[in-house]
mmCIF file of N, CA and C and ligand atoms in Angstrom:
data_model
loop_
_atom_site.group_PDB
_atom_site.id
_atom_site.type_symbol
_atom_site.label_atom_id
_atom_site.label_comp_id
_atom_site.label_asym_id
_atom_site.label_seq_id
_atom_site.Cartn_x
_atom_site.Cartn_y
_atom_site.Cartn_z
ATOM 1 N N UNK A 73 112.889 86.295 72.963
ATOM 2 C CA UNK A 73 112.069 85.126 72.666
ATOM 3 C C UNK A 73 112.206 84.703 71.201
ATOM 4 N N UNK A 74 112.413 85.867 70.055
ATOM 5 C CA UNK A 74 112.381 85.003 68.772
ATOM 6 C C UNK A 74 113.526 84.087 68.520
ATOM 7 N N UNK A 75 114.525 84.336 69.009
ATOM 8 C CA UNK A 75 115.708 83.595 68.759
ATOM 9 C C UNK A 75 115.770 82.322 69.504
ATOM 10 N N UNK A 76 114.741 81.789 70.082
ATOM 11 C CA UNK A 76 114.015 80.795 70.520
ATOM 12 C C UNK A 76 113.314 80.198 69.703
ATOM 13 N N UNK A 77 112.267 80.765 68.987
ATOM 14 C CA UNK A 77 111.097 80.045 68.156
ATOM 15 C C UNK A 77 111.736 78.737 67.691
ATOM 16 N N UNK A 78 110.638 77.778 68.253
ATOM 17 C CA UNK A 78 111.090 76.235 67.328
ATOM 18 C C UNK A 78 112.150 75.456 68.588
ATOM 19 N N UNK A 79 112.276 76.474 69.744
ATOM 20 C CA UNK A 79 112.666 75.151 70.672
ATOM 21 C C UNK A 79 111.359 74.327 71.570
ATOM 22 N N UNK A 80 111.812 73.517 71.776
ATOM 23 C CA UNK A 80 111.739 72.135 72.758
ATOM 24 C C UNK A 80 110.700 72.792 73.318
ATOM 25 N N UNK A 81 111.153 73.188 74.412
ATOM 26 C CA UNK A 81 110.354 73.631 75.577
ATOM 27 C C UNK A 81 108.755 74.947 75.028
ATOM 28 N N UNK A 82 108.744 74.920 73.897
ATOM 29 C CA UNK A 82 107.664 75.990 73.394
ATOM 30 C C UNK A 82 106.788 75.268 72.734
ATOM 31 N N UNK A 83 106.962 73.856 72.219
ATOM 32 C CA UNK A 83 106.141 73.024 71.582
ATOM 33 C C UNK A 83 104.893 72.723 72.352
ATOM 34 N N UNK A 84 103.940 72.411 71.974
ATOM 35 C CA UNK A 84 102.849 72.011 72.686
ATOM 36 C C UNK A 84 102.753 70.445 72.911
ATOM 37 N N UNK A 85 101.942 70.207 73.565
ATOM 38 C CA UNK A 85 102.283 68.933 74.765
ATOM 39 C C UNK A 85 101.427 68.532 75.352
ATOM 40 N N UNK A 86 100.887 67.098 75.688
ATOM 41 C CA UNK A 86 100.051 66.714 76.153
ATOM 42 C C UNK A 86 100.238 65.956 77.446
ATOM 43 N N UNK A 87 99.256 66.187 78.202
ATOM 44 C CA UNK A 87 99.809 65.984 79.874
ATOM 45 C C UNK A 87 98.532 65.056 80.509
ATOM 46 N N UNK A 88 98.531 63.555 79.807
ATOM 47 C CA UNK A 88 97.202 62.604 79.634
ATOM 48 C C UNK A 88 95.803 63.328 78.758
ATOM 49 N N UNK A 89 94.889 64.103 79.652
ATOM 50 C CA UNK A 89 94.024 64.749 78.258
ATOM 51 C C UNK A 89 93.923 66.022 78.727
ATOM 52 N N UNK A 90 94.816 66.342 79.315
ATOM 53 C CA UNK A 90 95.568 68.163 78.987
ATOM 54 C C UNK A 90 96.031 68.405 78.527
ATOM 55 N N UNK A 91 95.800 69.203 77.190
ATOM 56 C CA UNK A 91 96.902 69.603 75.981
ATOM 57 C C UNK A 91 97.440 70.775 77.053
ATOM 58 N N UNK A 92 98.768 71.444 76.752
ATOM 59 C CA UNK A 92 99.276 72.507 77.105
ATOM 60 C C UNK A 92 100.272 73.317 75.928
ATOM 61 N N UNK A 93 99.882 74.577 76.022
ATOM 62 C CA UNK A 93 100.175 75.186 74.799
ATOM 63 C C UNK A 93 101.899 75.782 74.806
ATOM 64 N N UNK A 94 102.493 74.513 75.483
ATOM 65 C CA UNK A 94 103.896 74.518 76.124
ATOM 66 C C UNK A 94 104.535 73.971 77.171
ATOM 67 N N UNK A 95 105.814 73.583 77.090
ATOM 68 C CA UNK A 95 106.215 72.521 77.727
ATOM 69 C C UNK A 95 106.976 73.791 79.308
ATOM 70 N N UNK A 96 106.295 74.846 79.498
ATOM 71 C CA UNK A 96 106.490 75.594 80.281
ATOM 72 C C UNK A 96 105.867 75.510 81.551
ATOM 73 N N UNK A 97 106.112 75.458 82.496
ATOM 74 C CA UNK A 97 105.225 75.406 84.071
ATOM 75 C C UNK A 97 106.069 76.160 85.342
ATOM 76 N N UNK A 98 104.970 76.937 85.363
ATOM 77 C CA UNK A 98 105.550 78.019 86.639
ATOM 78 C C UNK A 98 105.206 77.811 87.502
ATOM 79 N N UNK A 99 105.826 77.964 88.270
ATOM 80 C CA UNK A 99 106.874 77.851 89.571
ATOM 81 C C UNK A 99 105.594 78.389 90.544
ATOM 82 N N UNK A 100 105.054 77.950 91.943
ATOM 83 C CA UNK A 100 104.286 78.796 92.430
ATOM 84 C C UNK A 100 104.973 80.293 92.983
ATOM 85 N N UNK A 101 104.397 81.192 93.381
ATOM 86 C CA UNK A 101 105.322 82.335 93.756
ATOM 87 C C UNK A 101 104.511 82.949 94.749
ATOM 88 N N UNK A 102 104.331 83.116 96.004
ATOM 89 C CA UNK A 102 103.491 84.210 96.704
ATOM 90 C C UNK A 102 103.737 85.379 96.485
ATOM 91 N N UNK A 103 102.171 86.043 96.580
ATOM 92 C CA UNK A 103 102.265 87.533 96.405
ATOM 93 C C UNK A 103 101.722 88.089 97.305
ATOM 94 N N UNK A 104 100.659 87.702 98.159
ATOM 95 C CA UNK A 104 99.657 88.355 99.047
ATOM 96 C C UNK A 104 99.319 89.685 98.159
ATOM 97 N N UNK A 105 98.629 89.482 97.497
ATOM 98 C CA UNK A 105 98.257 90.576 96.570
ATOM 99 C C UNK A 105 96.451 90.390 96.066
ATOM 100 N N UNK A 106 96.203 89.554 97.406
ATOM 101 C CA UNK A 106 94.342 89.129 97.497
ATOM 102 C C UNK A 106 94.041 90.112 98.343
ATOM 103 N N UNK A 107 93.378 91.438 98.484
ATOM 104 C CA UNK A 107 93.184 91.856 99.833
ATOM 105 C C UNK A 107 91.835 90.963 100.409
ATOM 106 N N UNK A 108 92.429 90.636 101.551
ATOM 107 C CA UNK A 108 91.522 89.746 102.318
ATOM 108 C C UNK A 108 91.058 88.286 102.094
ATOM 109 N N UNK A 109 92.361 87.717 101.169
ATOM 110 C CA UNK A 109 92.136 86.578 100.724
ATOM 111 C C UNK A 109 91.282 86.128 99.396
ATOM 112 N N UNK A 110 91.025 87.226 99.048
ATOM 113 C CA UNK A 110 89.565 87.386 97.397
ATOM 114 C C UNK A 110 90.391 87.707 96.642
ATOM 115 N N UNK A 111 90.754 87.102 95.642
ATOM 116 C CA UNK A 111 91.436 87.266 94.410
ATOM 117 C C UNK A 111 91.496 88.120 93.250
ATOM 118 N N UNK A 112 91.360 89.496 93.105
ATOM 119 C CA UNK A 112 90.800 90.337 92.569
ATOM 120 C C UNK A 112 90.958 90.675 90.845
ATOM 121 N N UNK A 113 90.982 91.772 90.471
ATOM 122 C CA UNK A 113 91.370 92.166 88.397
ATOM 123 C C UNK A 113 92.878 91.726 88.224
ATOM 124 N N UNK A 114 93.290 92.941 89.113
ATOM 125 C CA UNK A 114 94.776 92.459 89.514
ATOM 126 C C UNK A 114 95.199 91.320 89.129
ATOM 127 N N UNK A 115 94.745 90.678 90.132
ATOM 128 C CA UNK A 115 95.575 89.207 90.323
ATOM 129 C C UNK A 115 94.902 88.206 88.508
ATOM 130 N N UNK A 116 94.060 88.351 88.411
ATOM 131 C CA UNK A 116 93.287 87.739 87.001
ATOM 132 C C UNK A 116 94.324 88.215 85.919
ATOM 133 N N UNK A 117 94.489 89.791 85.599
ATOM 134 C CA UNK A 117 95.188 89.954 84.865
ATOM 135 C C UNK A 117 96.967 89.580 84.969
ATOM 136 N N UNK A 118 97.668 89.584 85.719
ATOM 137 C CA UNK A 118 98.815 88.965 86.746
ATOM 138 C C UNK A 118 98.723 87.444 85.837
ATOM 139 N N UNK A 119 98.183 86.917 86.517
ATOM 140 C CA UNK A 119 98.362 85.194 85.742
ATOM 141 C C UNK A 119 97.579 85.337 84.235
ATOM 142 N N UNK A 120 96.598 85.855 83.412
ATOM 143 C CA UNK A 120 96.709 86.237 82.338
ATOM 144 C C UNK A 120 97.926 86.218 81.087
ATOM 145 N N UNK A 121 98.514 87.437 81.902
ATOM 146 C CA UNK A 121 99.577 87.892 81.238
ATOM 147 C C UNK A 121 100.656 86.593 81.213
ATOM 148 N N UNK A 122 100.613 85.781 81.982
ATOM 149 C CA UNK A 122 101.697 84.866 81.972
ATOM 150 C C UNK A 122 101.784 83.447 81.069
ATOM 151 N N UNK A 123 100.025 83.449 80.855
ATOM 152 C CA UNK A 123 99.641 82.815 79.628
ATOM 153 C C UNK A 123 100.092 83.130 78.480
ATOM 154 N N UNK A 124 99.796 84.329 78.024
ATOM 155 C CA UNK A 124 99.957 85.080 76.807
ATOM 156 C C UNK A 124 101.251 85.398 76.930
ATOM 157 N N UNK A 125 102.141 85.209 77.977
ATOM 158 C CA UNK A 125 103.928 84.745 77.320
ATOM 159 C C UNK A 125 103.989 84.029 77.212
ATOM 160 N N UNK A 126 103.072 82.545 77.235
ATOM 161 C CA UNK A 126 103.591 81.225 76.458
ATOM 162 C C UNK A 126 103.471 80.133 77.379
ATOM 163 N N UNK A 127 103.548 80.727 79.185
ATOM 164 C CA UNK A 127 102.937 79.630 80.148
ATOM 165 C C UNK A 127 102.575 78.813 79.878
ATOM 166 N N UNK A 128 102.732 77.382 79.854
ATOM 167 C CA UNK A 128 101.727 76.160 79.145
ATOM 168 C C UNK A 128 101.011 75.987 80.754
ATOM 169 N N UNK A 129 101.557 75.805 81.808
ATOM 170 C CA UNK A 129 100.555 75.383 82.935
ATOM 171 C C UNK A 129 101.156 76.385 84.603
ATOM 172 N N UNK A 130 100.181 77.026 84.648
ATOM 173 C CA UNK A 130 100.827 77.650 85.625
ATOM 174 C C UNK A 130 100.679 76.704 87.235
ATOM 175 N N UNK A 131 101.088 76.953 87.880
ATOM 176 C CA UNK A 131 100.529 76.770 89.545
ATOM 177 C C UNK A 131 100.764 77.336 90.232
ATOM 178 N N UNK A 132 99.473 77.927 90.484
ATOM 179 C CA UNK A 132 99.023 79.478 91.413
ATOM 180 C C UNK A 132 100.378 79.341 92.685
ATOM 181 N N UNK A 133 100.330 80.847 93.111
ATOM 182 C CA UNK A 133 100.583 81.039 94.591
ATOM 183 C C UNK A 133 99.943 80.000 95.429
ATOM 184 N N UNK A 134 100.432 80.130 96.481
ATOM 185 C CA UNK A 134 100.028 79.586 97.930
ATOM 186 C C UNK A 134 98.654 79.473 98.234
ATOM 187 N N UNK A 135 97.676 78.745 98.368
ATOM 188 C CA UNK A 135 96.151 79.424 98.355
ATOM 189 C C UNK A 135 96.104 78.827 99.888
ATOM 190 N N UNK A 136 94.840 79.585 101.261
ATOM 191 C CA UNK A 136 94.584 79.084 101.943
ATOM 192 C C UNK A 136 93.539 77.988 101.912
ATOM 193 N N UNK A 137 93.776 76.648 102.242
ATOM 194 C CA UNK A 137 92.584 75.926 103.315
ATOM 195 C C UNK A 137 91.890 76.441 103.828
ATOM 196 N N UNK A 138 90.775 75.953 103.663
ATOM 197 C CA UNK A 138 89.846 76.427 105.341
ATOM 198 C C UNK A 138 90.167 76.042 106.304
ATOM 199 N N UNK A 139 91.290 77.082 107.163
ATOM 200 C CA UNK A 139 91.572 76.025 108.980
ATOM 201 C C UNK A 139 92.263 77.432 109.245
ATOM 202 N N UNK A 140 91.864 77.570 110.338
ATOM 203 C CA UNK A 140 92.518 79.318 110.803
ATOM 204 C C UNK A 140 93.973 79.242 111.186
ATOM 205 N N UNK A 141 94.855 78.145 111.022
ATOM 206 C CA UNK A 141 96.314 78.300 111.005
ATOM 207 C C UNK A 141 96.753 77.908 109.395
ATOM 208 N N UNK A 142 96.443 78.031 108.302
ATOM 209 C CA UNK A 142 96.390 77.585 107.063
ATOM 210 C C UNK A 142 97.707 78.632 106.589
ATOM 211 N N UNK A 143 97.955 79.516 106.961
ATOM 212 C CA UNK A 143 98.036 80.982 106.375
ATOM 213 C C UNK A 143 98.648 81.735 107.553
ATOM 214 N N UNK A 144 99.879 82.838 106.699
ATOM 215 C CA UNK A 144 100.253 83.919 107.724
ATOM 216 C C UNK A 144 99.754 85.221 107.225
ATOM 217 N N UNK A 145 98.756 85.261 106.478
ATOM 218 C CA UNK A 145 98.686 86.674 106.398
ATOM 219 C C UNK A 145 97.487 86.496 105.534
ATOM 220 N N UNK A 146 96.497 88.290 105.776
ATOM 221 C CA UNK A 146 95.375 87.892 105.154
ATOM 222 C C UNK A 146 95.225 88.238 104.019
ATOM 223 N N UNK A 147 96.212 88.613 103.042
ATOM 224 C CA UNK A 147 95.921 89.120 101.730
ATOM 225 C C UNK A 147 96.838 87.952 100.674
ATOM 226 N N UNK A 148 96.815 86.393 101.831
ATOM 227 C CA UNK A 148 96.937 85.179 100.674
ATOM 228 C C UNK A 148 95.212 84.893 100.005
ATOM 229 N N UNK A 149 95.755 84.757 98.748
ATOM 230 C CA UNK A 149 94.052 84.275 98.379
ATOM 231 C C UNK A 149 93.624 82.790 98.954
ATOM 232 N N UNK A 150 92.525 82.797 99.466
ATOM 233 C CA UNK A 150 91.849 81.600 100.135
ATOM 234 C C UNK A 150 91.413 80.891 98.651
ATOM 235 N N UNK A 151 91.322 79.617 99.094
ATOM 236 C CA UNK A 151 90.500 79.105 98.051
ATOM 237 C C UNK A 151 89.405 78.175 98.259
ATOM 238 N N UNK A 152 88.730 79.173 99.407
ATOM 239 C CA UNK A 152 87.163 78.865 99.950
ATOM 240 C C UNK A 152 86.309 79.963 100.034
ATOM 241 N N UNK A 153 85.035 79.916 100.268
ATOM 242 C CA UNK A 153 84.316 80.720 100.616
ATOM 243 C C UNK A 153 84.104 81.351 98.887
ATOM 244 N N UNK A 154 82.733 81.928 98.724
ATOM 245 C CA UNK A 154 81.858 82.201 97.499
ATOM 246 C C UNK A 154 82.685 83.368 96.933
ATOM 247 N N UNK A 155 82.950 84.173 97.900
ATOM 248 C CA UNK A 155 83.379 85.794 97.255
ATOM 249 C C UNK A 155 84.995 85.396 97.051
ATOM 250 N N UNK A 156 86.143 84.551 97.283
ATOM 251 C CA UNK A 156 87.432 84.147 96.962
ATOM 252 C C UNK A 156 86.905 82.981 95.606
ATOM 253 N N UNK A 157 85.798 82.020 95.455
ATOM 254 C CA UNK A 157 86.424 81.478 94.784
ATOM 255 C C UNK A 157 85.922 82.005 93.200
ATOM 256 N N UNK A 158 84.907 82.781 93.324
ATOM 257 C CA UNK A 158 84.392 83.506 91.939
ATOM 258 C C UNK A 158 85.425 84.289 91.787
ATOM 259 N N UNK A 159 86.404 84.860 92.593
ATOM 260 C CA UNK A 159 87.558 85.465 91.488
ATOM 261 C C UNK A 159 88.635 84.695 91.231
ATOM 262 N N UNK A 160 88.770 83.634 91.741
ATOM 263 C CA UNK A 160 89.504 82.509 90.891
ATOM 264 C C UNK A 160 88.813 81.926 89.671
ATOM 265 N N UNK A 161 87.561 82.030 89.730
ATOM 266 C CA UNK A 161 86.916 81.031 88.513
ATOM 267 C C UNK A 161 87.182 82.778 87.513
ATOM 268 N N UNK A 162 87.236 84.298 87.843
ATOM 269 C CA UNK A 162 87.545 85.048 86.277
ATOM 270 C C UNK A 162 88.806 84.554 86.368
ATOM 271 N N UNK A 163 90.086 84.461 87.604
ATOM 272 C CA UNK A 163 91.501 84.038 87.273
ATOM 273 C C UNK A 163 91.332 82.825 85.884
ATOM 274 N N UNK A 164 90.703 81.801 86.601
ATOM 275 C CA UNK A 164 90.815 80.336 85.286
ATOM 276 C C UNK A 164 90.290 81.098 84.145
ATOM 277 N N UNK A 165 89.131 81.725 84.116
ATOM 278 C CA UNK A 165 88.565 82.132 82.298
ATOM 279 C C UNK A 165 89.613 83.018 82.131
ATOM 280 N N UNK A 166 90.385 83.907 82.730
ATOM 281 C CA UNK A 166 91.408 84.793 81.905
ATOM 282 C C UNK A 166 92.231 84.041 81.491
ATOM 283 N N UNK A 167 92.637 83.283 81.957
ATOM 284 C CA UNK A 167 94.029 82.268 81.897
ATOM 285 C C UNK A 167 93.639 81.246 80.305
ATOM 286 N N UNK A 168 92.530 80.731 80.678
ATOM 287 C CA UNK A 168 91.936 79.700 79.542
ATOM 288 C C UNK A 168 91.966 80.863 78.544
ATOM 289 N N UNK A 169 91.120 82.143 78.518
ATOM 290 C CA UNK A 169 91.227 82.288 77.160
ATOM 291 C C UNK A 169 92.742 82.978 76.174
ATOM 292 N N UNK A 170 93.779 83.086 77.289
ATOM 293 C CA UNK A 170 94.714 83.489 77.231
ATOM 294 C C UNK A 170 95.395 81.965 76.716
ATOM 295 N N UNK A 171 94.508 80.911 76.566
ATOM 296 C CA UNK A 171 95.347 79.848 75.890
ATOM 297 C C UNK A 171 96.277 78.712 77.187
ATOM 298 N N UNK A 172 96.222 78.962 78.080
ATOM 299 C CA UNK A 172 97.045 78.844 78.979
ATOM 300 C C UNK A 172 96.014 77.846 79.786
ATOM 301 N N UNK A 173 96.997 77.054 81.021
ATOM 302 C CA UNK A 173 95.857 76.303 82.111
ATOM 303 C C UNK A 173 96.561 76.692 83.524
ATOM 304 N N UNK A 174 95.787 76.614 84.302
ATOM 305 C CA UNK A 174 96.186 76.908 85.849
ATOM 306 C C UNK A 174 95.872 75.787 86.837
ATOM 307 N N UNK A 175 96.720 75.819 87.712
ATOM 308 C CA UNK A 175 96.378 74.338 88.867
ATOM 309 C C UNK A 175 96.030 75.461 90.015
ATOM 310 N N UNK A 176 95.737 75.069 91.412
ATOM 311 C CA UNK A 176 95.840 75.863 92.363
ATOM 312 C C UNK A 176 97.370 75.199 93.269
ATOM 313 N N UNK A 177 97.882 76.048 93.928
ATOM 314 C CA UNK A 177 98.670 75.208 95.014
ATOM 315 C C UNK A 177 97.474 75.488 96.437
ATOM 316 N N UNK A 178 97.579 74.306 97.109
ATOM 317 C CA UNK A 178 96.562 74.776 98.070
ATOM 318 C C UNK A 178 98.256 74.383 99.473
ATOM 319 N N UNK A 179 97.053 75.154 100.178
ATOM 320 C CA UNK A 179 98.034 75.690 101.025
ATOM 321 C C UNK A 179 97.795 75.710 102.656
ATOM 322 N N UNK A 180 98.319 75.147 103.541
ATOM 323 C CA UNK A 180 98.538 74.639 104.992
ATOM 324 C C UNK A 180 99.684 74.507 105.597
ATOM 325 N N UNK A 181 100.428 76.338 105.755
ATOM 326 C CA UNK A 181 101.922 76.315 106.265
ATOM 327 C C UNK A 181 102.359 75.674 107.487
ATOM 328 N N UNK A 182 101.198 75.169 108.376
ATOM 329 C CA UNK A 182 101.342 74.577 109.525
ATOM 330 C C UNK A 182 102.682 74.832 110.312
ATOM 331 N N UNK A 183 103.602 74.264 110.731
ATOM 332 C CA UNK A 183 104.878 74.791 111.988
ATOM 333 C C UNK A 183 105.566 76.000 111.483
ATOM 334 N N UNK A 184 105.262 76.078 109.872
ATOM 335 C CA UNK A 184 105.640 77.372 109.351
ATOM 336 C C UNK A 184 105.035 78.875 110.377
ATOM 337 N N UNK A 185 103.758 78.541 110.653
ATOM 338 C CA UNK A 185 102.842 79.708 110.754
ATOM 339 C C UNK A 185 103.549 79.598 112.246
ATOM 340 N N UNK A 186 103.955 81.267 112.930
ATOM 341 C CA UNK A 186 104.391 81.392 114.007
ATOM 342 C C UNK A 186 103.437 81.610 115.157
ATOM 343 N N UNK A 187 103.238 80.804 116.457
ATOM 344 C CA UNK A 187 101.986 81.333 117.365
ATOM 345 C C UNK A 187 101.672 82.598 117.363
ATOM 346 N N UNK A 188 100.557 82.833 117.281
ATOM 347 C CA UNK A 188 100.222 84.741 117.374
ATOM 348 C C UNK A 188 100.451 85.999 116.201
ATOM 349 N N UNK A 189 100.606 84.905 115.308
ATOM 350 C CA UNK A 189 100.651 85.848 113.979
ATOM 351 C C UNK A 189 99.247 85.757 113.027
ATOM 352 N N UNK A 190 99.328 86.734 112.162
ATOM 353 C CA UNK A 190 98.272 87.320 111.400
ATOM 354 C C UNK A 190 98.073 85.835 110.820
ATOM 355 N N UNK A 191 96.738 86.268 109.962
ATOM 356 C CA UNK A 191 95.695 87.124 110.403
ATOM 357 C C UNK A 191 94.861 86.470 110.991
ATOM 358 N N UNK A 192 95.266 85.309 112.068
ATOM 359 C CA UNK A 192 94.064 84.905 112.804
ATOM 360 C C UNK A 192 95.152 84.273 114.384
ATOM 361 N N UNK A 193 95.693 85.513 115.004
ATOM 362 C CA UNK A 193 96.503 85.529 116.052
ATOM 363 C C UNK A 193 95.676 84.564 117.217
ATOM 364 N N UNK A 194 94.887 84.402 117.084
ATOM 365 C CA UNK A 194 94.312 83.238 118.289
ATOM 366 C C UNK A 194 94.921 81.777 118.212
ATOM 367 N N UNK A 195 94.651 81.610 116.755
ATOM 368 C CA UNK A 195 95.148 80.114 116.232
ATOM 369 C C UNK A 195 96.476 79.889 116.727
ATOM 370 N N UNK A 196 96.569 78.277 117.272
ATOM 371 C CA UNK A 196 97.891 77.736 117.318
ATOM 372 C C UNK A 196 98.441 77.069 116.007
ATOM 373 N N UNK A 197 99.751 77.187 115.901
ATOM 374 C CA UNK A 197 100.150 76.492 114.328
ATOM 375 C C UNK A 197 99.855 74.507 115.041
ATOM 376 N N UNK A 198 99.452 74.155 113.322
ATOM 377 C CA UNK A 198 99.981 73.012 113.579
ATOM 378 C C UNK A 198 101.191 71.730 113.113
ATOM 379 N N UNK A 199 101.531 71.129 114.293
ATOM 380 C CA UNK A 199 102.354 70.861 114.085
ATOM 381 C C UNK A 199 102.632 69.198 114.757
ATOM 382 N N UNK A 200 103.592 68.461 114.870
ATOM 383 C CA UNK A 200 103.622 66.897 115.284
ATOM 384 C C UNK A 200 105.190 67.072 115.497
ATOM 385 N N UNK A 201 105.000 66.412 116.743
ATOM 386 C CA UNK A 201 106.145 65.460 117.318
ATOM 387 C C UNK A 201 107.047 63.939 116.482
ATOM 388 N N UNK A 202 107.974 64.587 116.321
ATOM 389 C CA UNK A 202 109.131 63.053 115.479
ATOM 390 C C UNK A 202 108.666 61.775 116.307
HETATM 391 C C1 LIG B 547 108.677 85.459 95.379
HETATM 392 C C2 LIG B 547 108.604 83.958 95.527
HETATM 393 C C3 LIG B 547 107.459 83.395 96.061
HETATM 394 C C4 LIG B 547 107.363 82.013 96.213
HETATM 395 N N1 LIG B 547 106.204 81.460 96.686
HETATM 396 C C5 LIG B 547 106.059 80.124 96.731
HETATM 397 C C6 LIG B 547 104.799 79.530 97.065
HETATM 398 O O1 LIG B 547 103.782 80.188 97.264
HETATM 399 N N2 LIG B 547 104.765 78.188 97.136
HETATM 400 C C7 LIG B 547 105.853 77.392 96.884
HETATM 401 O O2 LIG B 547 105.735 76.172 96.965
HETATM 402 N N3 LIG B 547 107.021 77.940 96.510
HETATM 403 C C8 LIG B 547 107.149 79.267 96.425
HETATM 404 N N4 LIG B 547 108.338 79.814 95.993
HETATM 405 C C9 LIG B 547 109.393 78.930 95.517
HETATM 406 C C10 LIG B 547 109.256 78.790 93.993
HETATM 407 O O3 LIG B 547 108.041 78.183 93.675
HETATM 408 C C11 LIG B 547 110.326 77.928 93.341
HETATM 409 O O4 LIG B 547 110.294 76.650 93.848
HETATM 410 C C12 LIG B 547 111.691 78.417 93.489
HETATM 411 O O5 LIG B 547 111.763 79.789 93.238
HETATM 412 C C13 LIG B 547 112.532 77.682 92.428
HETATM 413 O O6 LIG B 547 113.791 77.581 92.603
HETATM 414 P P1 LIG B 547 114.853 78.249 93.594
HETATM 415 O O7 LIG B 547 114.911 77.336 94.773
HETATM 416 O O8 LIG B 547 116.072 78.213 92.771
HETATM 417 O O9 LIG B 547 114.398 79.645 93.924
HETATM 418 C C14 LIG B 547 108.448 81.181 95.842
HETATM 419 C C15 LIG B 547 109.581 81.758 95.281
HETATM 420 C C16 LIG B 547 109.666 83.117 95.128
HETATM 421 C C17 LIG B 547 110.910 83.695 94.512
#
């Protein structure tokens, strides 16, 4: 990284009235690393750390919708319900005070999700006719 200092892409930057402490933005990435969809230390410290390398704006993993075909598995973090979204709101304060900002990706794999798969095997995926 020092043999970097003073490029382009490390400058800070304004994104209408979002400053960002870098012209950096990551990539979403799944982890299923929520057990049960609740976003836990783990995961807070995880996007943290990605601030404090210089992240100017991250955008989370995959998050579920509320709709029981949203999702193939239950350790994506939801981004509903009281006990998932209070550990996204320590995710945002770690992230903020780490200097950094976070978006969510929200998330509805629909024809992705295969009939009869986790974690809500009843659900049909959805999907539309051309
Ligand atoms: C481990 C991993 C997980 C990913 N998860 C997501 C995801 O949750 N949502 C998404 O839109 N893209 C996801 N992607 C795609 C990345 O966001 C990104 O678009 C891609 O890695 C960038 O370029 P590539 O096509 O050269 O790999 C994932 C990629 C990787 C490697």
């Amino acid at each position: 990284m020092t043999e970097t200092v003073g490029h382009v892409l490390l400058e800070e930057v304004a994104m209408k009235n979002v400053q960002l402490q870098s012209r950096i933005v990551m990539a979403p990435m799944t982890r299923v690393f929520s057990p049960d969809g609740v976003p836990n230390d783990e995961v807070a410290a995880y996007y943290r750390k990605r601030a404090e390398g210089g992240v100017g704006l991250i955008v989370t993993e995959g998050t579920a919708i509320d709709h029981p075909s949203a999702v193939m598995h239950k350790d994506i973090p939801r981004f509903y319900g009281e006990e998932s979204l209070a550990g996204w709101k320590k995710v945002v304060q770690e992230v903020h005070e780490a200097g950094g900002k976070i978006i969510p990706q929200l998330w509805h794999v629909g024809a992705a999700r295969k009939a009869g798969s986790e974690p809500n095997v009843e659900a049909a995926p959805i999907s539309h006719q051309a």
